[in-house]
Amino acid sequence: MVTGIPAELATEAALKRHFELLRSDTSRLGAVESVEIVPRIAKLGAVVRRRERLLRSIEEHISLVLGNPCPAIGYDRDHLVSLLTTHNHHTSSPNTAGGVNTSDAYTEALQLLRLWSLPKFKSTRRGGERRLAQILDSLLPALRRFHHADGVVIEARRRWFSSYDGRAERSSSVGFVTFADAVSAHSAAQSFTCAQPFQLRTELAPEPRDVYWDNAALPLSSRMMRGAVALATYALMLVYWLTMAFLLSTLVSMDSLKGYFPHLPELADRNKWLRGLFQYTTPTFILSLMNASVPYILTWIAQASGIQSRSLIQKSVLQRHFGFLIANVLLIFTVSRTMLTDYEKWIENPALIPKLFATNLPKAAPFFMDYIILYGLGYYPLQLLQIGSIAPAMLRRMVCHTPRQFADALRPNS
C-alpha cells in the first residue's frame, strides 16, 4: 500500500515504472505484477447511495401492491422486471427519454401491476382502488428518478474508469502495488522509495475485506489532521466521563443522600439490603449504563480519525476502551471516595494521604464486588446471547416487505 503519491506518479504506468526502476537498483525487489491507484469517487458514491435508496423505495411499493410472494395467477416476474428496467441512460433530465421509448413500457408495467395486485386493492368498499392509485402514482416518479440516477452512475463509471489518466481530480494519493512474491512486498514496505519526505510511504496492505474504503483515499495531511482532532475529542470525552463518574460517586454516597433524604440513613441502618442497594448496587448499575455507550462513541471517533483498515479501527477502540475503563472505574470510584471522605484532613496535613488511602481504599471493595457480579452474571451473559442483535432482527422481520429487506434483517452485524 503506497500513500503520498506525487502528481507526476499518479498513473498506474508511471508508478509501476518507478518501482521497476527500484527493482533494477536493488536485487531485493521482484517483478511488479499490477498497480492500482484509488480514484476519487466520493461524488460517485453519493449518487450510488441515492440510487440504492430509490431502488429500495421502488421495491417496497411493488411488494405492497403484489405481495411477497405474489399470489396472482399468470404472474410473470421476468416480464415485469424487463418492463420496469427498460430505460435509456440519458442523464440530462429525469423526465426525458431518448433512444428508447420508456412511456409505453411504464404504461404496460402499471397495467400489469393493477392486474396482479392483491385482492384488497380491488375492493371499492374500503378504498382499495384509491390506495392502489396513490401507490402507483408515487411509483412512476420514483422509477424516473431511479433511471436518471442509474444513467448518471453508468456515465460516471465509463468516464472515470474506461479512460483513466490519473488526473488530479480523478486520482487520489493512495495506491496498491502487487509484487510477484511476498519477499519483494516486505522489502518494499521496509524501504524508502522516495527522497522527498511524506511521499511514497509504503506499508503492507491490509486484506481487501479489511480495507475501510471511506478512508482509503484520504491524503496523509487529512489523516494527520483527523487523528489530532480525534485524539482531542477522546481527551474531552474522557474528561467529561470522569467528571460524571466523579459526581456520581459523590452523589450516591450516604453522606450526600442524607442531605436530600434525612431519614434514609436510619432506614438503611435498619435494612442492610436497602443500604446495599443505595450504596453499592445503584452506582454500579448507573456506571454500567454509562459505559455501555462508550464503544459506539469510540468506534465513531476511530472511523472519523482516518484509519484505513477495519482491524486497526477495532484495535484502536479496544485500546482506548480499556484505558477508559481503567481510569473511569478503577481510579475514580476508589480515589474519589478516598479524597472526598476526609479532604479536610489531607489538606491540613498532606503527610496523612498514604494513611488515608490505606484506611479508605478497602471500603471500596463492596462496590467492585457488585461490579464484577453485575458484569459476570448479567452483562456478559446477555452479550453472549446476542440479544441486542437478535431482537432488532426479529422486529425488522415483522415489518419487512421486500426480499432485500428480509436479507438485510437476516444479515449478521458487521
XYZ file of C-alpha atoms in Angstrom, residues 14-236:
223
model
C 4.220 5.861 -14.004
C 4.014 4.251 -10.566
C 4.818 0.809 -11.985
C 7.778 2.263 -13.872
C 9.049 3.849 -10.644
C 9.066 0.535 -8.769
C 10.594 -1.243 -11.745
C 13.479 1.244 -11.646
C 13.901 0.453 -7.941
C 13.957 -3.196 -8.904
C 16.843 -2.553 -11.231
C 18.769 -0.708 -8.494
C 18.354 -3.355 -5.826
C 18.033 -7.113 -6.071
C 15.587 -7.386 -3.179
C 12.551 -6.320 -5.179
C 10.937 -8.747 -7.576
C 8.684 -8.175 -10.543
C 5.708 -5.837 -10.271
C 2.517 -7.620 -11.310
C -0.048 -4.836 -11.071
C -0.568 -1.300 -9.817
C -3.894 0.212 -8.848
C -4.462 3.808 -7.764
C -7.561 4.522 -5.697
C -9.717 7.006 -7.642
C -11.627 9.859 -6.081
C -15.184 8.546 -6.144
C -16.779 10.489 -3.286
C -19.343 12.126 -5.607
C -19.989 8.839 -7.378
C -20.569 7.152 -4.014
C -23.217 9.741 -3.135
C -25.069 9.060 -6.398
C -24.840 5.287 -5.861
C -26.308 5.625 -2.365
C -29.114 7.804 -3.747
C -29.826 5.179 -6.420
C -29.928 2.485 -3.725
C -32.486 4.439 -1.703
C -34.672 4.867 -4.785
C -34.369 1.157 -5.611
C -35.455 0.193 -2.105
C -38.425 2.555 -2.347
C -39.484 1.062 -5.694
C -39.173 -2.493 -4.376
C -41.288 -1.633 -1.335
C -44.011 -0.056 -3.492
C -44.165 -3.134 -5.741
C -44.190 -5.535 -2.775
C -47.077 -3.624 -1.220
C -49.064 -3.962 -4.445
C -48.219 -7.560 -5.402
C -47.336 -9.095 -2.048
C -44.311 -11.251 -1.316
C -44.685 -13.779 -2.857
C -47.257 -12.695 -5.432
C -50.361 -14.971 -5.346
C -51.783 -13.758 -8.685
C -52.420 -16.309 -11.417
C -50.286 -15.746 -14.510
C -47.728 -13.593 -12.697
C -44.588 -13.246 -14.845
C -41.756 -11.777 -12.813
C -39.236 -11.667 -15.650
C -41.561 -9.780 -17.978
C -42.404 -7.228 -15.270
C -38.737 -6.690 -14.461
C -37.905 -6.193 -18.134
C -40.599 -3.519 -18.389
C -39.511 -1.707 -15.236
C -35.838 -1.721 -16.257
C -36.488 -0.509 -19.802
C -34.854 2.889 -19.959
C -32.135 4.798 -21.700
C -29.088 6.259 -19.976
C -29.820 9.848 -20.892
C -28.791 11.940 -17.876
C -29.814 15.481 -18.750
C -33.217 15.223 -17.096
C -35.006 12.607 -15.045
C -38.204 13.042 -17.047
C -36.891 12.749 -20.611
C -36.181 9.699 -22.664
C -34.130 9.392 -25.818
C -33.421 6.406 -27.964
C -35.776 4.094 -26.081
C -39.449 4.835 -25.521
C -39.990 4.183 -21.843
C -43.544 5.598 -21.661
C -45.095 2.536 -23.297
C -43.091 0.225 -21.002
C -44.184 2.189 -17.925
C -47.820 2.108 -19.042
C -47.772 -1.651 -19.604
C -45.999 -2.219 -16.277
C -48.629 -0.183 -14.403
C -51.396 -2.123 -16.119
C -49.814 -5.436 -15.089
C -49.413 -4.185 -11.510
C -53.144 -3.362 -11.428
C -53.961 -6.785 -12.883
C -51.728 -8.727 -10.457
C -52.412 -6.595 -7.385
C -53.644 -8.097 -4.142
C -57.410 -8.617 -3.713
C -57.594 -5.881 -1.067
C -56.717 -3.278 -3.711
C -59.593 -4.364 -5.974
C -62.276 -3.647 -3.386
C -64.137 -0.342 -3.654
C -65.748 -0.524 -0.215
C -62.593 0.014 1.821
C -60.894 2.399 -0.567
C -58.639 -0.248 -2.070
C -58.653 1.198 -5.578
C -57.900 4.680 -4.276
C -54.982 3.344 -2.220
C -53.661 1.439 -5.253
C -53.860 4.581 -7.400
C -51.881 6.532 -4.801
C -49.151 3.876 -4.677
C -48.836 3.695 -8.462
C -48.824 7.483 -8.797
C -45.891 7.694 -6.400
C -44.154 4.734 -8.104
C -43.856 6.362 -11.523
C -41.789 9.418 -10.420
C -39.574 7.136 -8.327
C -38.905 4.982 -11.403
C -37.905 8.025 -13.455
C -35.585 9.324 -10.731
C -34.023 5.883 -10.338
C -33.377 5.535 -14.071
C -31.858 9.001 -14.141
C -29.547 8.190 -11.203
C -28.645 4.857 -12.831
C -27.708 6.646 -16.025
C -25.544 9.083 -14.085
C -23.713 6.201 -12.403
C -23.118 4.369 -15.686
C -21.845 7.511 -17.385
C -19.587 8.368 -14.451
C -18.114 4.871 -14.414
C -17.493 4.984 -18.147
C -15.855 8.407 -17.931
C -13.715 7.625 -14.888
C -12.581 4.070 -15.490
C -12.542 3.486 -19.238
C -10.223 6.439 -19.915
C -8.488 6.691 -16.552
C -5.496 9.014 -16.957
C -4.530 9.786 -13.360
C -5.599 13.423 -13.416
C -5.635 15.245 -10.093
C -9.417 15.499 -9.965
C -9.714 11.749 -10.548
C -6.791 10.072 -8.809
C -6.003 10.103 -5.108
C -2.604 9.870 -3.438
C -3.163 6.242 -2.369
C -2.421 3.133 -4.412
C -1.788 -0.603 -4.210
C 1.274 -2.263 -5.745
C 1.270 -6.058 -6.157
C 4.615 -7.864 -6.406
C 5.290 -11.334 -7.718
C 6.419 -12.676 -4.322
C 5.962 -11.876 -0.641
C 9.670 -11.153 -0.099
C 9.522 -8.234 -2.519
C 6.406 -6.850 -0.841
C 8.030 -6.959 2.607
C 11.222 -5.410 1.246
C 9.302 -2.566 -0.413
C 7.287 -1.962 2.760
C 10.524 -1.530 4.744
C 12.348 0.641 2.200
C 12.477 4.344 1.409
C 11.171 4.641 -2.138
C 11.322 8.432 -2.468
C 13.796 11.088 -1.347
C 11.033 13.595 -0.537
C 9.546 13.379 2.986
C 5.974 12.120 3.371
C 5.876 10.949 -0.258
C 5.589 7.362 -1.475
C 5.249 5.973 2.029
C 4.991 2.191 1.742
C 3.436 -0.334 4.096
C 1.932 -3.793 3.865
C -1.600 -3.541 2.553
C -4.493 -4.993 4.560
C -6.760 -7.629 3.067
C -9.356 -6.290 0.621
C -12.221 -7.056 3.013
C -10.283 -5.304 5.809
C -9.861 -2.024 3.932
C -12.104 0.758 5.246
C -12.814 2.314 1.870
C -14.343 5.505 3.239
C -10.859 6.496 4.427
C -8.786 4.713 1.785
C -8.352 7.755 -0.483
C -7.653 10.305 2.259
C -4.288 12.087 1.871
C -1.708 11.977 4.642
C -2.301 15.595 5.700
C -6.029 14.956 6.113
C -5.430 11.769 8.116
C -2.945 13.553 10.405
C -5.411 16.396 10.981
C -8.242 13.957 11.609
C -6.074 11.964 14.008
C -5.275 15.083 16.044
C -8.940 16.097 16.196
C -9.934 12.530 17.162
C -7.333 12.480 19.945
C -8.592 15.812 21.279
C -12.184 14.542 21.093
C -11.223 11.407 23.012
C -9.486 13.525 25.680
C -12.570 15.746 26.062
